[in-house]
Amino acid sequence: MQKEKGLSAHPTLSLTVSSLQIQTQRNIFRLKGMVFLSWVRPSPEEQKACIGRSGSFNYEAKFRGATAKSLSSLQEDKGLSNNGFLFNHARVLVGSGVDTYEKGKRALQDWRHFGLNWAFVDPKTPVQNGVKFCVCVKEFLPWVMMPLQVVYVNENRPSKQSMASFRFGGGTLQGHLLAGEERFSIELDENNQVWYEILSFSKPAHPLSFIGYPYVMLRQKYFAHQSSNAIMKHLNALKS
């Protein structure tokens, strides 16, 4: 039995299973390569511990903030695809009018797009440039805690037009199963329609994600669908 620096006085147990070292502390265990797992729904303290041990970004600096561009621009620029990144994109009409846009913007700031029973972000996390946050996802038996950092927050509202947009991007940190970036946005277009959009690029960053990458891609698409439904459900509830 030994204690790991930076953790509480609870004992840490280490064992080897198929060349992967597993370290457990209470309900948390970590696979070699900085992947954070928990047998139960992660508490705020456990999320903070994950973020505190996550380190820096795990993808190249030249790609940070790239999701601020449109999907077509990213596809035309071969830099991402040549470096092994794949895209995931979803765009859904969620309503119309300035009021719906403002409510959609507030929903993103409150992390309502992660209001799922199998995925969540602490809703108290501020959406501000440089803030680190933890995405918690339920996968089979354990929960996976994946650290990210907000790399930009952009809001655009021309004074003489009805169009407006609010968007922010999160970049993956050391300890995330993937390397890449994901953008969430709400937009009021020239036709007064409000759109919710998810755009990401990613590639495996851990042996587990290399092995199961087709499954990971399916889960990304499933999340985009579920997240869109969560936003629409939230906005519809505000109308009643």
Tab-separated table of C-alpha atoms in Angstrom:
chain	number	residue	atom	x	y	z
A	1	MET	CA	0.000	0.000	0.000
A	2	GLN	CA	1.303	3.441	-0.838
A	3	LYS	CA	0.128	7.028	-0.972
A	4	GLU	CA	0.175	9.168	-4.084
A	5	LYS	CA	1.431	12.724	-3.774
A	6	GLY	CA	-1.211	15.390	-4.135
A	7	LEU	CA	-4.041	13.107	-3.011
A	8	SER	CA	-5.741	12.784	0.336
A	9	ALA	CA	-4.608	10.360	3.005
A	10	HIS	CA	-6.745	7.557	1.584
A	11	PRO	CA	-4.553	4.611	0.552
A	12	THR	CA	-3.907	4.012	-3.132
A	13	LEU	CA	-3.860	0.471	-4.473
A	14	SER	CA	-1.812	-0.382	-7.577
A	15	LEU	CA	-2.108	-3.560	-9.622
A	16	THR	CA	-1.341	-4.651	-13.166
A	17	VAL	CA	-3.930	-6.057	-15.554
A	18	SER	CA	-2.863	-6.885	-19.125
A	19	SER	CA	0.009	-4.373	-18.966
A	20	LEU	CA	-2.347	-1.557	-17.896
A	21	GLN	CA	-1.655	-0.249	-14.428
A	22	ILE	CA	-4.788	0.592	-12.472
A	23	GLN	CA	-4.678	2.879	-9.463
A	24	THR	CA	-7.704	3.059	-7.189
A	25	GLN	CA	-8.576	5.583	-4.527
A	26	ARG	CA	-12.029	5.210	-2.988
A	27	ASN	CA	-14.312	4.992	-6.062
A	28	ILE	CA	-11.787	6.396	-8.547
A	29	PHE	CA	-9.226	4.529	-10.572
A	30	ARG	CA	-6.882	5.727	-13.286
A	31	LEU	CA	-5.565	3.753	-16.222
A	32	LYS	CA	-1.946	4.294	-17.124
A	33	GLY	CA	-1.824	7.191	-19.559
A	34	MET	CA	-3.875	9.600	-17.429
A	35	VAL	CA	-7.436	8.394	-17.974
A	36	PHE	CA	-9.769	9.105	-15.058
A	37	LEU	CA	-12.579	6.686	-14.257
A	38	SER	CA	-15.063	6.379	-11.400
A	39	TRP	CA	-17.387	3.580	-10.339
A	40	VAL	CA	-20.029	6.117	-9.260
A	41	ARG	CA	-21.250	9.497	-10.522
A	42	PRO	CA	-18.254	11.813	-9.985
A	43	SER	CA	-18.634	14.361	-7.213
A	44	PRO	CA	-17.554	18.018	-7.629
A	45	GLU	CA	-14.450	17.241	-5.562
A	46	GLU	CA	-13.526	14.317	-7.806
A	47	GLN	CA	-14.007	16.452	-10.902
A	48	LYS	CA	-11.717	19.110	-9.442
A	49	ALA	CA	-9.113	16.446	-8.687
A	50	CYS	CA	-9.296	15.245	-12.293
A	51	ILE	CA	-8.854	18.784	-13.607
A	52	GLY	CA	-6.016	19.447	-11.187
A	53	ARG	CA	-4.044	16.456	-12.468
A	54	SER	CA	-4.898	16.872	-16.141
A	55	GLY	CA	-1.979	19.026	-17.244
A	56	SER	CA	-1.835	20.944	-20.514
A	57	PHE	CA	-3.510	20.555	-23.906
A	58	ASN	CA	-2.905	17.253	-25.667
A	59	TYR	CA	-3.163	18.584	-29.229
A	60	GLU	CA	-1.017	20.969	-31.237
A	61	ALA	CA	-1.105	24.703	-30.518
A	62	LYS	CA	-1.554	25.518	-34.215
A	63	PHE	CA	-4.985	23.857	-34.157
A	64	ARG	CA	-6.319	25.568	-31.038
A	65	GLY	CA	-9.319	27.721	-31.798
A	66	ALA	CA	-9.810	26.105	-35.207
A	67	THR	CA	-13.455	25.238	-34.465
A	68	ALA	CA	-14.259	28.955	-34.522
A	69	LYS	CA	-14.235	28.494	-38.301
A	70	SER	CA	-17.022	26.909	-40.326
A	71	LEU	CA	-17.049	23.211	-41.176
A	72	SER	CA	-16.465	23.960	-44.863
A	73	SER	CA	-13.387	26.047	-44.029
A	74	LEU	CA	-11.956	23.261	-41.887
A	75	GLN	CA	-12.588	20.682	-44.597
A	76	GLU	CA	-10.876	22.847	-47.211
A	77	ASP	CA	-7.845	23.245	-44.960
A	78	LYS	CA	-6.145	19.841	-45.133
A	79	GLY	CA	-4.011	20.471	-42.050
A	80	LEU	CA	-6.401	18.755	-39.662
A	81	SER	CA	-7.200	15.755	-41.851
A	82	ASN	CA	-3.524	15.275	-42.710
A	83	ASN	CA	-2.825	15.070	-38.976
A	84	GLY	CA	-5.379	12.313	-38.477
A	85	PHE	CA	-8.302	14.364	-37.165
A	86	LEU	CA	-11.878	13.451	-38.071
A	87	PHE	CA	-14.862	15.806	-37.966
A	88	ASN	CA	-18.213	15.520	-36.232
A	89	HIS	CA	-20.966	18.019	-36.996
A	90	ALA	CA	-24.628	18.581	-36.203
A	91	ARG	CA	-26.843	21.620	-36.810
A	92	VAL	CA	-30.453	21.684	-35.637
A	93	LEU	CA	-33.222	24.280	-35.892
A	94	VAL	CA	-34.459	24.973	-32.350
A	95	GLY	CA	-36.845	27.894	-32.857
A	96	SER	CA	-37.048	31.464	-34.051
A	97	GLY	CA	-36.751	35.016	-32.804
A	98	VAL	CA	-34.474	37.041	-30.572
A	99	ASP	CA	-36.080	35.728	-27.385
A	100	THR	CA	-35.339	32.122	-28.343
A	101	TYR	CA	-31.775	33.088	-29.236
A	102	GLU	CA	-31.219	34.750	-25.853
A	103	LYS	CA	-32.667	31.740	-24.030
A	104	GLY	CA	-30.511	29.416	-26.122
A	105	LYS	CA	-27.432	31.448	-25.276
A	106	ARG	CA	-28.278	31.227	-21.580
A	107	ALA	CA	-28.808	27.484	-21.965
A	108	LEU	CA	-25.265	27.051	-23.298
A	109	GLN	CA	-23.853	29.192	-20.502
A	110	ASP	CA	-25.654	26.937	-18.009
A	111	TRP	CA	-24.451	23.749	-19.772
A	112	ARG	CA	-28.012	22.656	-20.568
A	113	HIS	CA	-26.651	20.947	-23.681
A	114	PHE	CA	-25.061	18.452	-21.281
A	115	GLY	CA	-28.304	17.910	-19.370
A	116	LEU	CA	-28.309	14.151	-19.920
A	117	ASN	CA	-28.558	11.239	-17.519
A	118	TRP	CA	-25.352	9.739	-18.941
A	119	ALA	CA	-23.279	12.893	-19.553
A	120	PHE	CA	-22.918	16.140	-17.639
A	121	VAL	CA	-20.745	19.143	-16.838
A	122	ASP	CA	-20.966	20.977	-13.525
A	123	PRO	CA	-23.517	23.724	-14.394
A	124	LYS	CA	-21.684	26.156	-12.110
A	125	THR	CA	-18.672	26.092	-14.441
A	126	PRO	CA	-18.277	29.569	-15.982
A	127	VAL	CA	-18.061	29.701	-19.764
A	128	GLN	CA	-14.974	31.891	-19.916
A	129	ASN	CA	-11.749	31.704	-21.866
A	130	GLY	CA	-9.126	29.689	-19.987
A	131	VAL	CA	-11.532	27.920	-17.618
A	132	LYS	CA	-10.932	24.189	-17.223
A	133	PHE	CA	-13.914	21.856	-16.938
A	134	CYS	CA	-14.665	18.165	-16.700
A	135	VAL	CA	-17.053	16.256	-18.964
A	136	CYS	CA	-18.370	13.198	-17.131
A	137	VAL	CA	-19.717	10.371	-19.283
A	138	LYS	CA	-21.228	7.052	-18.220
A	139	GLU	CA	-19.708	4.193	-20.209
A	140	PHE	CA	-20.938	0.714	-19.280
A	141	LEU	CA	-19.917	0.239	-15.623
A	142	PRO	CA	-17.554	3.172	-14.915
A	143	TRP	CA	-17.935	6.897	-15.427
A	144	VAL	CA	-15.230	8.537	-17.534
A	145	MET	CA	-14.000	11.986	-16.477
A	146	MET	CA	-12.523	13.927	-19.388
A	147	PRO	CA	-10.774	17.270	-18.773
A	148	LEU	CA	-10.981	20.193	-21.198
A	149	GLN	CA	-10.297	23.919	-21.256
A	150	VAL	CA	-12.288	26.717	-22.871
A	151	VAL	CA	-10.080	28.045	-25.671
A	152	TYR	CA	-12.355	30.849	-26.880
A	153	VAL	CA	-15.741	32.476	-26.323
A	154	ASN	CA	-17.139	34.501	-29.224
A	155	GLU	CA	-20.321	36.532	-29.438
A	156	ASN	CA	-21.324	38.419	-32.540
A	157	ARG	CA	-24.290	40.751	-32.768
A	158	PRO	CA	-24.114	43.416	-35.491
A	159	SER	CA	-26.054	46.473	-34.392
A	160	LYS	CA	-27.838	47.012	-37.709
A	161	GLN	CA	-28.820	43.400	-38.390
A	162	SER	CA	-30.985	40.813	-36.713
A	163	MET	CA	-28.288	38.130	-36.981
A	164	ALA	CA	-26.450	37.059	-33.836
A	165	SER	CA	-24.316	34.183	-32.599
A	166	PHE	CA	-22.769	32.907	-29.383
A	167	ARG	CA	-20.181	30.148	-29.433
A	168	PHE	CA	-17.407	28.660	-27.381
A	169	GLY	CA	-14.829	25.963	-27.955
A	170	GLY	CA	-13.305	23.465	-25.554
A	171	GLY	CA	-9.901	21.871	-26.131
A	172	THR	CA	-8.879	18.500	-24.728
A	173	LEU	CA	-6.270	18.229	-21.966
A	174	GLN	CA	-3.913	15.456	-20.884
A	175	GLY	CA	-6.121	12.689	-19.498
A	176	HIS	CA	-8.807	12.956	-22.177
A	177	LEU	CA	-9.399	9.839	-24.278
A	178	LEU	CA	-9.354	11.995	-27.410
A	179	ALA	CA	-7.230	14.846	-28.719
A	180	GLY	CA	-9.056	17.714	-30.359
A	181	GLU	CA	-11.599	20.462	-29.917
A	182	GLU	CA	-15.373	20.883	-29.800
A	183	ARG	CA	-17.475	23.972	-30.385
A	184	PHE	CA	-21.024	24.640	-29.208
A	185	SER	CA	-22.969	27.535	-30.681
A	186	ILE	CA	-26.376	29.154	-30.906
A	187	GLU	CA	-27.144	31.358	-33.906
A	188	LEU	CA	-29.907	33.686	-35.041
A	189	ASP	CA	-29.758	33.844	-38.843
A	190	GLU	CA	-30.967	36.382	-41.391
A	191	ASN	CA	-34.331	34.583	-41.591
A	192	ASN	CA	-34.902	34.983	-37.841
A	193	GLN	CA	-34.351	31.261	-37.280
A	194	VAL	CA	-32.342	29.959	-34.321
A	195	TRP	CA	-29.874	27.118	-34.803
A	196	TYR	CA	-27.941	24.992	-32.331
A	197	GLU	CA	-24.680	23.628	-33.701
A	198	ILE	CA	-21.932	21.255	-32.586
A	199	LEU	CA	-18.646	21.043	-34.474
A	200	SER	CA	-15.614	19.040	-33.428
A	201	PHE	CA	-12.429	17.468	-34.683
A	202	SER	CA	-10.714	14.656	-32.829
A	203	LYS	CA	-8.438	11.653	-32.957
A	204	PRO	CA	-7.559	8.933	-30.425
A	205	ALA	CA	-5.232	9.966	-27.604
A	206	HIS	CA	-5.147	6.735	-25.584
A	207	PRO	CA	-4.911	2.998	-26.387
A	208	LEU	CA	-8.516	2.549	-25.258
A	209	SER	CA	-9.784	5.069	-27.808
A	210	PHE	CA	-7.541	3.631	-30.548
A	211	ILE	CA	-9.037	0.191	-29.968
A	212	GLY	CA	-12.617	1.416	-29.784
A	213	TYR	CA	-12.538	4.433	-32.097
A	214	PRO	CA	-15.471	3.323	-34.306
A	215	TYR	CA	-17.541	3.075	-31.120
A	216	VAL	CA	-16.252	6.475	-29.979
A	217	MET	CA	-17.359	8.044	-33.264
A	218	LEU	CA	-20.825	6.536	-32.884
A	219	ARG	CA	-21.034	7.908	-29.347
A	220	GLN	CA	-20.066	11.367	-30.601
A	221	LYS	CA	-22.921	11.299	-33.098
A	222	TYR	CA	-25.277	9.971	-30.436
A	223	PHE	CA	-24.251	12.761	-28.070
A	224	ALA	CA	-24.865	15.383	-30.775
A	225	HIS	CA	-28.383	14.016	-31.256
A	226	GLN	CA	-29.104	13.804	-27.528
A	227	SER	CA	-27.604	17.230	-26.846
A	228	SER	CA	-29.768	18.806	-29.555
A	229	ASN	CA	-32.835	17.184	-28.021
A	230	ALA	CA	-31.847	18.492	-24.586
A	231	ILE	CA	-31.620	22.066	-25.900
A	232	MET	CA	-34.959	21.829	-27.708
A	233	LYS	CA	-36.636	20.289	-24.667
A	234	HIS	CA	-35.274	23.053	-22.448
A	235	LEU	CA	-36.381	25.838	-24.797
A	236	ASN	CA	-39.838	24.308	-25.240
A	237	ALA	CA	-40.226	24.042	-21.468
A	238	LEU	CA	-39.535	27.774	-21.144
A	239	LYS	CA	-42.452	28.522	-23.489
A	240	SER	CA	-45.012	26.790	-21.276
